[in-house]
CSV table of C-alpha atoms in Angstrom, one decimal:
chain,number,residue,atom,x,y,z
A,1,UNK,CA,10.0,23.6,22.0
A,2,UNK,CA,12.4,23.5,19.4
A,3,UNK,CA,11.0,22.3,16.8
A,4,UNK,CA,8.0,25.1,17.5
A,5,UNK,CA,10.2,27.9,17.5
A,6,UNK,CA,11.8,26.3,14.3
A,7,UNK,CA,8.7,26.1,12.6
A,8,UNK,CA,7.7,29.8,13.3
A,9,UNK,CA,11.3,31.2,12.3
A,10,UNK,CA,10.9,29.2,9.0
A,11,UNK,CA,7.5,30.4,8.0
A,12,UNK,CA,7.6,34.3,8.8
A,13,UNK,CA,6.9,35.3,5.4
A,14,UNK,CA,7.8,36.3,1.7
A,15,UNK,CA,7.9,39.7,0.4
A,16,UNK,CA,10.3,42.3,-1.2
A,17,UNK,CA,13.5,42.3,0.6
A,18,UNK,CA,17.5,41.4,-0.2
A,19,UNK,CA,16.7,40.2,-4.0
A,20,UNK,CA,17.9,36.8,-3.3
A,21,UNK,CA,16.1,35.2,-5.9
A,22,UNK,CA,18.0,37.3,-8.9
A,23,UNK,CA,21.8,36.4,-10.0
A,24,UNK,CA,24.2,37.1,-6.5
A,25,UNK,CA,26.1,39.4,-6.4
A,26,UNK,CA,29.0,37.3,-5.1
A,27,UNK,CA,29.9,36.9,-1.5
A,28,UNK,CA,30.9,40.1,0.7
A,29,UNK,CA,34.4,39.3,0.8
A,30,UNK,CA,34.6,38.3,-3.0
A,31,UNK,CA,33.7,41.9,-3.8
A,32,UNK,CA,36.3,43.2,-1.5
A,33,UNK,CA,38.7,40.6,-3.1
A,34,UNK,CA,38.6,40.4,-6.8
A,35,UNK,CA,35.5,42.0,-9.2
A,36,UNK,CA,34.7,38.3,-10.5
A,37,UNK,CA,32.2,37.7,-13.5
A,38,UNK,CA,32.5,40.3,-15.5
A,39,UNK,CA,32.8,43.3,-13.4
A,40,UNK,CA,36.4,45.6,-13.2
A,41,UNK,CA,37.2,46.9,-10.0
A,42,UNK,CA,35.7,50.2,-10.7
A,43,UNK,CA,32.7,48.8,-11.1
A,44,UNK,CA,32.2,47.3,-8.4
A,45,UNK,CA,33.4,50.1,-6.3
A,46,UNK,CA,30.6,52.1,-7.7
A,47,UNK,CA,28.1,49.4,-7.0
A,48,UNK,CA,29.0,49.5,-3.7
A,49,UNK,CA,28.8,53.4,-3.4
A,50,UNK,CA,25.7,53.3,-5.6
A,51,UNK,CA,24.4,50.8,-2.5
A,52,UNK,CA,25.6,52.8,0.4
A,53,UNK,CA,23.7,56.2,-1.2
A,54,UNK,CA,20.7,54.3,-1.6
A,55,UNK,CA,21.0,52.3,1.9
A,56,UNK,CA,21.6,56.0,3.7
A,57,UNK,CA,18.5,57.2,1.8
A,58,UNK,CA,16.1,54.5,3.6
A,59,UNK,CA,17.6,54.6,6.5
A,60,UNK,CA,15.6,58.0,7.0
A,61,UNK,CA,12.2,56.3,6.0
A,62,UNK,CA,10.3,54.6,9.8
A,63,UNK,CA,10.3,50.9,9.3
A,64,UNK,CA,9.8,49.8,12.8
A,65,UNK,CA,8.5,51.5,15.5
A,66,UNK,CA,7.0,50.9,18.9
A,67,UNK,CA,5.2,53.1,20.3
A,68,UNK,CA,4.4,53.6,24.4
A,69,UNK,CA,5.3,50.1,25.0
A,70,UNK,CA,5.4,47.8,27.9
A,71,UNK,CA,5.7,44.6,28.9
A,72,UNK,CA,4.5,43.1,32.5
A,73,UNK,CA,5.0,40.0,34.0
A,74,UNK,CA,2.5,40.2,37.1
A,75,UNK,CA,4.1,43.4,38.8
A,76,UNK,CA,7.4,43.1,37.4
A,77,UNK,CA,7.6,46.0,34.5
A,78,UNK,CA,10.1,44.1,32.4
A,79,UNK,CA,9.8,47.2,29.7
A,80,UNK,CA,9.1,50.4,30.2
A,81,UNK,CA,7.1,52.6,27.8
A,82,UNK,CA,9.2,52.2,25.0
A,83,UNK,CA,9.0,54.6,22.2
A,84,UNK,CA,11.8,53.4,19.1
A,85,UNK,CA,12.0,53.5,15.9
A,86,UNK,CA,13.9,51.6,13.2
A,87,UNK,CA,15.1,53.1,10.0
A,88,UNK,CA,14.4,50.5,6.6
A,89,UNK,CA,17.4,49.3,6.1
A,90,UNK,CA,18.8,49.8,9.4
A,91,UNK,CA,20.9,47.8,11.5
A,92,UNK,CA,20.1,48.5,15.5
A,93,UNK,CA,21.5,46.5,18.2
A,94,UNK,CA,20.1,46.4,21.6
A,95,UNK,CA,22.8,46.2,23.8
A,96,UNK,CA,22.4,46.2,27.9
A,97,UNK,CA,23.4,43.8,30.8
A,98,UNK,CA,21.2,40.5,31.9
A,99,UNK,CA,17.6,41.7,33.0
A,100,UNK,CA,17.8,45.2,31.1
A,101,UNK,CA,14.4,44.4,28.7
A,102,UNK,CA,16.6,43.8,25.1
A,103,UNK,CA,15.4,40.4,24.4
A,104,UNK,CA,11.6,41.0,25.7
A,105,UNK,CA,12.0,43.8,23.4
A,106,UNK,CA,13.0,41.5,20.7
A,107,UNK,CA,10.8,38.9,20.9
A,108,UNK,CA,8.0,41.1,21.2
A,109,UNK,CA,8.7,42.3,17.7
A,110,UNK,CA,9.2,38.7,16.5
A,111,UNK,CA,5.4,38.0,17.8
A,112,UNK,CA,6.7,35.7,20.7
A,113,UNK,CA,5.9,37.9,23.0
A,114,UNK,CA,2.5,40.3,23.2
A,115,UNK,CA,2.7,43.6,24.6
A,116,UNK,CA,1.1,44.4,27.3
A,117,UNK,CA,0.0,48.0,26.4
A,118,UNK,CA,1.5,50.3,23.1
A,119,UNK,CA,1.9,49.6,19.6
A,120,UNK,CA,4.3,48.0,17.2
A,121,UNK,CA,4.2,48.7,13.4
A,122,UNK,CA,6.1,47.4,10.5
A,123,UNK,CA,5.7,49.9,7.5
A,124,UNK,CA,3.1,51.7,9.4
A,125,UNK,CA,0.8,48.7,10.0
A,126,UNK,CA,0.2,47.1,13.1
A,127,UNK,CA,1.2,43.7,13.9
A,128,UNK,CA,0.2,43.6,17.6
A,129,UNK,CA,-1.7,40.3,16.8
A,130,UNK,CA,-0.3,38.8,13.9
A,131,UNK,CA,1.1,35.2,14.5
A,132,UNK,CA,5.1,35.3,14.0
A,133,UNK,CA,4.6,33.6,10.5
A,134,UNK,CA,2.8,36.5,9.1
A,135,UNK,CA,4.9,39.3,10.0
A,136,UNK,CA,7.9,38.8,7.3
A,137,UNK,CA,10.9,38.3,9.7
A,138,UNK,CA,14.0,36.3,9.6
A,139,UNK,CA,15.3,34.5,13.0
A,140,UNK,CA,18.8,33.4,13.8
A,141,UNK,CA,18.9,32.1,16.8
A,142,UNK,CA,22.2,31.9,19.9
A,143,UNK,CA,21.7,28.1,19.4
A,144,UNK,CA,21.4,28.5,15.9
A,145,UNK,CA,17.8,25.5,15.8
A,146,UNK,CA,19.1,23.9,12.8
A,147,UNK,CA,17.5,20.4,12.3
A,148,UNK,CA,19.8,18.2,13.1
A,149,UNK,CA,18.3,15.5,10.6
A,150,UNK,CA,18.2,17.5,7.5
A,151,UNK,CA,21.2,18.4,5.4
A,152,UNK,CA,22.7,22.1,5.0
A,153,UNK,CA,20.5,22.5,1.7
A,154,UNK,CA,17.6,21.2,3.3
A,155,UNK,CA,17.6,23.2,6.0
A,156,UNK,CA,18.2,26.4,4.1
A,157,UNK,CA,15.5,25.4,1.9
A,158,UNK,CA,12.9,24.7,4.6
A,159,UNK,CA,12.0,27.9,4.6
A,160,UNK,CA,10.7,27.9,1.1
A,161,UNK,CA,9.7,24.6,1.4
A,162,UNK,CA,6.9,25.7,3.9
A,163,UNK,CA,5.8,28.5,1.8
A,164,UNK,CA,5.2,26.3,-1.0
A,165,UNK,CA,7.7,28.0,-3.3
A,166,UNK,CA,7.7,26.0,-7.0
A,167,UNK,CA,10.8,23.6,-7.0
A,168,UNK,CA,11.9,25.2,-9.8
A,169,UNK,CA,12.9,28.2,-7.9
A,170,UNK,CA,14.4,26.6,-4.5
A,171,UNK,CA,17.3,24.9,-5.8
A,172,UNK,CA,19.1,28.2,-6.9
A,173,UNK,CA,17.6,30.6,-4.5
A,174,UNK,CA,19.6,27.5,-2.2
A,175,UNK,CA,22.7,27.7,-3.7
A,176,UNK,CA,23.2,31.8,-3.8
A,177,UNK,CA,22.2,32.0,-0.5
A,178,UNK,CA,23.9,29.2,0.5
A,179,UNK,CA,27.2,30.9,-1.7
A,180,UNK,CA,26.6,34.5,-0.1
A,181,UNK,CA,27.9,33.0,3.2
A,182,UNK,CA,30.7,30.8,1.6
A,183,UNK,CA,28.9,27.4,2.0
A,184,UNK,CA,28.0,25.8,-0.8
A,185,UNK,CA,30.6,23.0,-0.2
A,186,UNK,CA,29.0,21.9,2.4
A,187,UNK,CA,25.7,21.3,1.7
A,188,UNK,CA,25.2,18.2,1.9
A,189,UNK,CA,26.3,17.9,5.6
A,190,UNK,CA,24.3,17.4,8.6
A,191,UNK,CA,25.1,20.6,11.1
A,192,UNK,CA,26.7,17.8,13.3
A,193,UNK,CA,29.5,17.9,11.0
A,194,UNK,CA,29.7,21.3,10.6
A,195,UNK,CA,31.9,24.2,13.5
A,196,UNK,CA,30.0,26.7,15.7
A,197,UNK,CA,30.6,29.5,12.8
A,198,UNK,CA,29.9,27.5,9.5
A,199,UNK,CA,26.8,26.5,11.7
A,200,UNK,CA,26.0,30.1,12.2
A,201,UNK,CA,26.5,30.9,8.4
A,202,UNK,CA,23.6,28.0,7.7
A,203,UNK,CA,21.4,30.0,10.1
A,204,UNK,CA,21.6,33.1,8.7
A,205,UNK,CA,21.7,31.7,5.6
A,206,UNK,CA,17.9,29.9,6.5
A,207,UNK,CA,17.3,33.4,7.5
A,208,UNK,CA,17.5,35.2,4.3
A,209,UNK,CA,16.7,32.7,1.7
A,210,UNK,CA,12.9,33.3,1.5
A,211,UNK,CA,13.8,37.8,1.6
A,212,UNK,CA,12.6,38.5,5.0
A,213,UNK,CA,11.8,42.9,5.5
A,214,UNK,CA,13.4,41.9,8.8
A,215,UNK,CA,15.9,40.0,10.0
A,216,UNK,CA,16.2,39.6,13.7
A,217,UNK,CA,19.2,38.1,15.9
A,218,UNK,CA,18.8,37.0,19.7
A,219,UNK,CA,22.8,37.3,20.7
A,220,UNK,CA,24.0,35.0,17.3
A,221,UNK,CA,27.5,35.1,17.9
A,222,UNK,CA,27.2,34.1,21.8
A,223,UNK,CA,28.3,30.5,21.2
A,224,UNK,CA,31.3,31.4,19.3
A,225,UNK,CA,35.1,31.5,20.6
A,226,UNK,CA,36.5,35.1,20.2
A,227,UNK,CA,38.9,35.2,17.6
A,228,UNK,CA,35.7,33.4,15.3
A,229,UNK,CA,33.4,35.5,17.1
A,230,UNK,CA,35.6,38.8,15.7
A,231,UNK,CA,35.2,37.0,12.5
A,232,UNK,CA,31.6,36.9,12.1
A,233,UNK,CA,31.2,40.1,13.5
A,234,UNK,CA,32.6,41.3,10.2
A,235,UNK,CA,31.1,38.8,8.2
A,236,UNK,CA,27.6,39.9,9.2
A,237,UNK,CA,28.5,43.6,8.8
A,238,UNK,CA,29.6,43.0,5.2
A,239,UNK,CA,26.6,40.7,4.5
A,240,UNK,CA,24.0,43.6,5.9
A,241,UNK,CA,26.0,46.0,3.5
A,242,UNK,CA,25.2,43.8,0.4
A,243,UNK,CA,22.4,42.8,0.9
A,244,UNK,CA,20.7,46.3,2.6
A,245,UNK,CA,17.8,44.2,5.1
A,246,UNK,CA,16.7,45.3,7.8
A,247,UNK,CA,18.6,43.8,11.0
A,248,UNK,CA,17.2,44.2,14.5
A,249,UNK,CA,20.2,42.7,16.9
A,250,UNK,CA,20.3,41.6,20.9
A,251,UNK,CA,23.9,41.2,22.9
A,252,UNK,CA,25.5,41.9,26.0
A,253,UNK,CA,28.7,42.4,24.1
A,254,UNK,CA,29.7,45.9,23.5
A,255,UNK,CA,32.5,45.6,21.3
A,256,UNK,CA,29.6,43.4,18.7
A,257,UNK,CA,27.5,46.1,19.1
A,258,UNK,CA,30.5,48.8,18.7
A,259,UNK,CA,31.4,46.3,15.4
A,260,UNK,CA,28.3,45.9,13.8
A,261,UNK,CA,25.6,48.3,13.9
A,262,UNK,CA,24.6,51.6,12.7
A,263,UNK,CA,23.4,52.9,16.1
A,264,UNK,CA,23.0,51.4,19.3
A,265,UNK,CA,20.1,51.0,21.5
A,266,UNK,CA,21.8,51.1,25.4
A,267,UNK,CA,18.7,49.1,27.9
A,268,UNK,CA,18.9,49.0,31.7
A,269,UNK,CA,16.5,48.2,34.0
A,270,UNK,CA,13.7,48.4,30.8
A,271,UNK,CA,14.0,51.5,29.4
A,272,UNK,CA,16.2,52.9,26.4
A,273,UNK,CA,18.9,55.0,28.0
A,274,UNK,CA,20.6,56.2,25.1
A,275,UNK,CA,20.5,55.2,21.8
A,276,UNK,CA,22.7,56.5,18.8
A,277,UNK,CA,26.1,55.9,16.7
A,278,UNK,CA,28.7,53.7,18.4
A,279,UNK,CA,31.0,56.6,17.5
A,280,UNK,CA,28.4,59.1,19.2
A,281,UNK,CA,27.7,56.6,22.1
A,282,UNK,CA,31.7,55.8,23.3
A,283,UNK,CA,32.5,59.2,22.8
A,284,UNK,CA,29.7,61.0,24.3
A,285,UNK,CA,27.6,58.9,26.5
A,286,UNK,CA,25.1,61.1,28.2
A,287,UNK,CA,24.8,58.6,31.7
A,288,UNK,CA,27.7,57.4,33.6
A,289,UNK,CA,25.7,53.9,33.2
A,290,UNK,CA,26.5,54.2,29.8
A,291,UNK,CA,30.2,55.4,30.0
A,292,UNK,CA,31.0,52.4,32.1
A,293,UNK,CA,29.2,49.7,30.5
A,294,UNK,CA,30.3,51.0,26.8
A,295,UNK,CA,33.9,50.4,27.1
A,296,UNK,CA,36.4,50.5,29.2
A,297,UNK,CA,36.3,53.7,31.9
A,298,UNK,CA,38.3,54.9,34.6
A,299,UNK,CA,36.1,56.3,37.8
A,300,UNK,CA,36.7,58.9,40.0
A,301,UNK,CA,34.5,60.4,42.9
A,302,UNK,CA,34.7,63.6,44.1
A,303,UNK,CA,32.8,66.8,45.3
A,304,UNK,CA,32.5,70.0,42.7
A,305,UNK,CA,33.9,72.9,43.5
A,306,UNK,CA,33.0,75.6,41.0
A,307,UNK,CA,30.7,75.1,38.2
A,308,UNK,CA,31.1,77.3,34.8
A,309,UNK,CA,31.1,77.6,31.5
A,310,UNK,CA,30.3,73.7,30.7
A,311,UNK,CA,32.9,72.3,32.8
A,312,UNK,CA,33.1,72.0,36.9
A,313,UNK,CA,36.0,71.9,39.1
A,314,UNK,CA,36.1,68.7,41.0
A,315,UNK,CA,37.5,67.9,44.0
A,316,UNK,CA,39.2,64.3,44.5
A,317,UNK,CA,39.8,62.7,47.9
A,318,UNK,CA,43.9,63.8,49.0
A,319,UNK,CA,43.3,67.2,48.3
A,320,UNK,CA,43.6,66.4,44.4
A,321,UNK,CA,41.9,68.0,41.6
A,322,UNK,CA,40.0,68.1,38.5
A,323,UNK,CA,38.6,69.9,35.4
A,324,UNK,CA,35.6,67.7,33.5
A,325,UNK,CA,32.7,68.3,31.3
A,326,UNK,CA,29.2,68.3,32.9
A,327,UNK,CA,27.3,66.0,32.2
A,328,UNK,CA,23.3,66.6,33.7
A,329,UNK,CA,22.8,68.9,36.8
A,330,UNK,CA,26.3,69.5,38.3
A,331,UNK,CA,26.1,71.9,40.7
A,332,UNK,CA,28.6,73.3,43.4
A,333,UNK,CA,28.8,71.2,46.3
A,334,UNK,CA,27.2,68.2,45.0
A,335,UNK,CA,29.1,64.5,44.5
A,336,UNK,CA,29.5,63.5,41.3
A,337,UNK,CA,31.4,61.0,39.7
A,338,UNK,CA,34.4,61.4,36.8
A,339,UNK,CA,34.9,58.9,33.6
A,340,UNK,CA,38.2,59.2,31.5
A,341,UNK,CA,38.9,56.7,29.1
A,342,UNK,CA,42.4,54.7,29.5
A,343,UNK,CA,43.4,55.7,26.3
A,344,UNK,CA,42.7,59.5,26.4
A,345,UNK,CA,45.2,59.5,29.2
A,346,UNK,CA,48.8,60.6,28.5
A,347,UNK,CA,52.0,60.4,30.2
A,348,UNK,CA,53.3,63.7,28.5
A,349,UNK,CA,51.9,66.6,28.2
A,350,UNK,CA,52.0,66.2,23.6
A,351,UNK,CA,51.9,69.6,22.6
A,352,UNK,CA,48.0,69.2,23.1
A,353,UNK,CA,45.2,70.7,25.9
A,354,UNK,CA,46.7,69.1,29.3
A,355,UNK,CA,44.0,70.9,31.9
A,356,UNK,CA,44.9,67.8,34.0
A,357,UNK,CA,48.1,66.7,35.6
A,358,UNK,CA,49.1,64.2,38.1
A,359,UNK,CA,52.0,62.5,39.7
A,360,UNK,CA,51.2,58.4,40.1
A,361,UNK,CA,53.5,55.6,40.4
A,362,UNK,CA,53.1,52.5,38.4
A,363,UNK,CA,51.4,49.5,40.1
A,364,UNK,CA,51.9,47.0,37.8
A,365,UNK,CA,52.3,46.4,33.8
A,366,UNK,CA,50.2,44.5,31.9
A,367,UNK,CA,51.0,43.3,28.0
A,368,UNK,CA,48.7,42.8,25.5
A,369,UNK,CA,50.4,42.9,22.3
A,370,UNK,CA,49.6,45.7,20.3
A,371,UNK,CA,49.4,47.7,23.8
A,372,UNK,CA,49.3,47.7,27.4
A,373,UNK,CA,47.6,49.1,30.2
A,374,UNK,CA,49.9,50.7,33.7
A,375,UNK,CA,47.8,50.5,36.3
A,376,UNK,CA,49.0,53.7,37.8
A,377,UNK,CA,48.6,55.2,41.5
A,378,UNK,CA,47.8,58.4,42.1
A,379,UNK,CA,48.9,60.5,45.4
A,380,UNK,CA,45.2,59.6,47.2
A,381,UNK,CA,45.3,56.1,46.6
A,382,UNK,CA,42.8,56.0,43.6
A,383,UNK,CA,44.3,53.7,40.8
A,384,UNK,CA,44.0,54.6,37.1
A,385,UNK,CA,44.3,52.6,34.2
A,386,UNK,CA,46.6,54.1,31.5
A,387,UNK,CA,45.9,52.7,27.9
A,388,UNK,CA,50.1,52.9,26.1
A,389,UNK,CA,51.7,51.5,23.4
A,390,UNK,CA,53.6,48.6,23.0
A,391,UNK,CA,57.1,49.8,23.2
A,392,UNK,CA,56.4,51.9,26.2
A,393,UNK,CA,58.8,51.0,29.1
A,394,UNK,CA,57.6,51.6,32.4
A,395,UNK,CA,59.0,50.1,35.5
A,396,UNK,CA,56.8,48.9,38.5
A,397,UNK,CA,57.1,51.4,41.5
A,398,UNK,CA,58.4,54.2,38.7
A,399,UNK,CA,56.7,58.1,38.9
A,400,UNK,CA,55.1,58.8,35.8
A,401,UNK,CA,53.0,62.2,34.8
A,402,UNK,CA,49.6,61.9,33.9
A,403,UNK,CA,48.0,64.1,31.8
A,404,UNK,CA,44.6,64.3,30.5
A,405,UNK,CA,41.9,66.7,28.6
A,406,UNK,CA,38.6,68.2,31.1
A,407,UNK,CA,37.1,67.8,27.4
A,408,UNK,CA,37.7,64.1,27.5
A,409,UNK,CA,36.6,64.1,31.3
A,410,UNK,CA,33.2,63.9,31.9
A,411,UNK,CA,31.1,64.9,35.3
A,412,UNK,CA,27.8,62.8,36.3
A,413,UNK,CA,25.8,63.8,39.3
A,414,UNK,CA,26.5,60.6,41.8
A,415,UNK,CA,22.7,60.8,42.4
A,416,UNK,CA,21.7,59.5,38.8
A,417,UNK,CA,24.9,56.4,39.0
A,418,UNK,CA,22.4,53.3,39.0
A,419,UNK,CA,21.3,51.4,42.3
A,420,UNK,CA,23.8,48.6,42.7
A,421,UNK,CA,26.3,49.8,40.3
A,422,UNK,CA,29.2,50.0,43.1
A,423,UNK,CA,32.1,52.5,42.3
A,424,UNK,CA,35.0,51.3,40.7
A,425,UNK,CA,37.3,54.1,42.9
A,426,UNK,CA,39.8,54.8,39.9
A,427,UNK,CA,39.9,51.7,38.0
A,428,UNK,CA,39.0,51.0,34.9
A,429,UNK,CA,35.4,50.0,34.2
């Protein structure tokens, strides 16, 4: 099976992509740290704005899209009539728990998988039934399917290899591919010799060498620790910038997603439930599926009151209250359920919109270096996380004040919360 999916990955086509085959531009982080060969650092500050105008120009041109489609397995629906698209240039993630449709989605555009009704097009041509090989995509991989046998350079060069490339042109097409992600040193080792992220790097590397349109990624940082994890989240963001390929990317991580992409692609239970900026996504999420499993989220369930104006009045269990956005059909009455982030909660009032005040006494303290997080109890029980700074001292069993905005509150009807999401009464989700 490996080998198969090896095979496939390495022969998905040539054509017109990151110009990989003309003199490199120098790694990501060589740009950002000294304008080598020639080039003064105003130069390559332009370059780099000359790229981004250009790379915000494509992004408005379709290069993917899918159109009505879904995927069955028997009677399970595991996607459901997705409509997508994909800007050129683009970098999407599909982000969404275990089960949610991402990585059918994914390997159905990789040719692994066939739909099983709809459309997909790649610069407005179908590929419904072309073969993975013909459809000019890139692969990396969570296990990263390097042959173990071959060196570094002969695995990044496989790829060309296949394609019957002349000789002449492998060998440096190698080495500035193998240079874009800081390798060159090592390749003459086998990928047993090499860590989880240098391993990564040889993958991608494979990936780009023979200028894939697309470049697709099935969770690629997955196997990594965190801190290196962190590392190559900006290392593939910086190589994406450079280089201005297509990238089409699956994780469960939201803070990768958050990291890395231009917008975001939220799945549950096979269907796109959002999609948009990570700015536009955290701040705004339009389902309380979303505002929980985007970053961290405080929960509150109550009944509304009054209804006006954008915002309801919410009443919380103790006779407490509270002012929030809404969010869908909020109507008098009705249950619905509250998200506040930890870090939009204040324990003074700042000089700044305070529509919502509370007494709560500290549960516990919890460091984390450049903050921590009170767990603080309000009058009815309900626990919130607070998000403070370092320096904050805060005794357990202390009163504290909390304040918070209704504009950084937000109302969702309890009716649309997903089946088997559970509330989290107060804490932090």
């Amino acid at each position: 099976m490996v080998s198969t999916t090896q095979d496939s990955t390495a022969r998905s086509g040539l054509a017109a992509g990151p110009n990989l085959a003309s003199p490199s531009r120098g790694s990501p982080l060589d740009d950002r740290a000294e304008p080598a060969e020639g080039r003064d650092a105003s130069a390559a500050t332009a370059t780099r704005s000359d790229n981004s105008t250009r790379s915000a120009r494509s992004r408005d041109e379709t290069f993917v899209e899918f159109i009505d489609v879904e995927k069955m397995y028997g009677d399970f629906q595991a996607v459901k009539r997705l409509r997508l698209t994909v800007g050129r240039g683009e970098f999407l993630t599909f982000l969404g728990p275990s089960g949610s449709g991402k990585t059918t989605t994914l390997n159905m555009l990789a040719g692994f998988e066939r739909p099983s009704q709809g459309v997909i097009t790649l610069a407005g041509k179908s590929v419904d039934r072309l073969p993975p090989y013909e459809r000019n995509i890139g692969m990396v991989f969570q296990n990263y399917a390097l042959f173990p046998h071959m060196s570094v350079e002969q695995n990044v060069a496989f790829p060309l290899s296949v394609r019957k490339t002349p000789k002449a042109d492998i060998a440096p097409r190698v080495r500035r591919a193998l240079e874009m992600v800081r390798l060159e040193q090592f390749k003459h080792r086998k990928p047993a010799q090499l860590s989880g992220g240098q391993q990564q790097r040889v993958a991608l590397a494979r990936a780009l060498v023979f200028e894939p349109t697309l470049v697709l990624m099935d969770e690629p940082l997955g196997a990594l620790d965190k801190k290196l994890r962190e590392h190559m989240q900006i290392e593939l963001k910086q190589i994406h910038e450079m280089l201005g390929v297509t990238m089409v990317c699956v994780t469960h991580d939201q803070t990768e997603a958050l990291t890395m992409s231009d917008r975001v692609a939220v799945f549950d239970h096979g269907a796109v439930v959002q999609i948009g900026t990570p700015h536009g996504l955290y701040n705004e999420p339009a389902t309380e599926f979303v505002a929980s499993f985007i970053g961290e989220n405080n929960a509150l369930d109550g009944v509304v009151e009054s209804v006006g104006a954008g915002q309801c009045l919410v009443a919380l269990p103790g006779g407490l209250k509270a002012t929030a956005l809404s969010i869908g059909d909020i109507r008098p009455g009705g249950p619905v359920r509250l998200t506040i982030r930890p870090e939009r909660i204040a324990l003074s009032a700042g000089g700044g919109p305070t529509d919502n005040s509370h007494q709560a006494t500290v549960d516990d303290r919890i460091y984390h270096g450049d903050h921590q997080r009170l767990l603080a109890r309000l009058a009815n029980g309900q626990v919130l996380t607070v998000k403070v700074g370092p320096e904050m001292a805060a005794a357990t069993n202390e009163t504290v004040d909390l304040f918070w905005s209704s504009t950084d509150c937000r109302a969702f009807p309890a009716s649309a919360v997903a089946d088997g999401n559970q509330p989290s009464i107060g804490r932090a989700s």
